């Protein structure tokens, strides 16, 4: 596959994710993780603002853009969930350790 075609396909996948993300935000009102309503008027800097969560994380083989793998979630819930994903996954019979604790955390609210 030449580079141009490859880049084209990646843009395509990104476009699907973006349009599905907008669809989720437009059609869902409740956080898929904690079950509480999400206030979509909050700015993205607010911990309770709306984000779109991957139900099965991409790192665990979840689909990156399929609407069936996306759900509305509070930013806080999404971060708490992803922070717990220090896990071993199997791809075929190959063992992979996934550790996303390397993600930057901007606040220490996790320690409560
Ligand atoms: Zn929530």
XYZ file of C-alpha atoms and ligand atoms in Angstrom:
113
model
C 0.000 0.000 0.000
C 1.483 3.331 -0.937
C 1.762 6.109 1.599
C -0.876 8.292 0.003
C -3.536 5.581 0.215
C -2.548 4.787 3.767
C -2.824 8.412 4.877
C -6.172 8.617 3.136
C -7.470 5.624 5.079
C -6.250 7.017 8.378
C -8.007 10.313 7.682
C -11.112 8.300 6.880
C -11.044 6.448 10.207
C -10.508 9.713 12.041
C -13.493 11.191 10.247
C -15.708 8.275 11.310
C -14.615 8.698 14.916
C -15.294 12.441 14.830
C -18.775 12.034 13.376
C -19.650 9.188 15.781
C -18.305 11.223 18.699
C -20.601 14.109 17.760
C -23.501 11.665 17.416
C -22.879 10.253 20.906
C -22.736 13.715 22.437
C -25.903 14.719 20.581
C -27.929 11.608 21.463
C -26.766 10.449 24.906
C -27.325 12.221 28.205
C -26.062 9.809 30.837
C -22.521 8.793 31.702
C -21.953 5.193 30.593
C -19.549 4.605 33.468
C -21.328 5.988 36.564
C -24.888 6.291 35.219
C -25.292 9.932 36.264
C -26.465 12.672 33.869
C -23.784 14.597 32.020
C -24.022 18.385 31.738
C -22.897 19.026 28.188
C -22.734 22.774 28.718
C -19.693 22.485 30.967
C -16.351 23.555 29.483
C -13.943 20.765 28.558
C -11.690 21.808 31.431
C -14.390 20.755 33.928
C -14.007 17.265 35.395
C -17.728 16.648 34.980
C -17.833 17.758 31.345
C -18.786 15.400 28.526
C -16.289 13.121 26.845
C -16.671 10.102 24.646
C -15.294 6.910 26.140
C -14.251 3.739 24.363
C -16.304 0.995 26.054
C -13.620 -1.541 25.221
C -10.351 0.386 25.242
C -8.426 0.480 21.993
C -5.488 -0.954 23.930
C -7.617 -4.013 24.656
C -8.661 -4.511 21.077
C -11.734 -2.282 21.104
C -12.738 -0.577 17.895
C -11.343 2.977 17.764
C -14.250 4.555 15.885
C -17.240 2.170 15.766
C -20.258 3.808 17.389
C -21.047 0.550 19.210
C -17.795 0.920 21.113
C -18.371 4.549 22.110
C -20.358 5.966 24.993
C -20.862 9.275 26.716
C -18.887 9.684 29.928
C -17.836 12.336 32.392
C -14.260 13.420 31.875
C -13.547 12.384 35.465
C -15.047 8.902 35.040
C -13.232 8.386 31.780
C -9.932 9.329 33.390
C -10.531 7.100 36.412
C -11.386 4.211 34.145
C -8.373 4.621 31.912
C -6.136 5.031 34.910
C -7.111 1.561 36.072
C -6.165 -0.008 32.798
C -2.859 -1.385 33.770
C -3.405 -4.765 32.406
C -2.133 -7.675 30.503
C -3.833 -8.346 27.225
C -3.462 -11.210 24.865
C -3.236 -10.645 21.162
C -3.609 -14.123 19.794
C -1.389 -15.973 22.241
C 1.102 -13.154 22.522
C 1.137 -11.511 25.923
C 1.311 -7.717 26.008
C 1.523 -5.573 29.064
C -0.432 -2.399 28.751
C 0.435 0.331 31.141
C -1.069 3.710 30.576
C -0.007 5.225 33.856
C 2.421 7.162 31.741
C -0.425 9.413 30.672
C -0.027 12.906 32.037
C -2.236 13.701 34.994
C -2.869 17.373 35.444
C -4.260 17.264 38.973
C -3.984 15.168 42.092
C -7.741 14.733 42.537
C -7.240 10.996 42.043
C -5.772 10.708 45.509
C -8.903 12.300 47.093
Zn -19.693 9.507 35.175
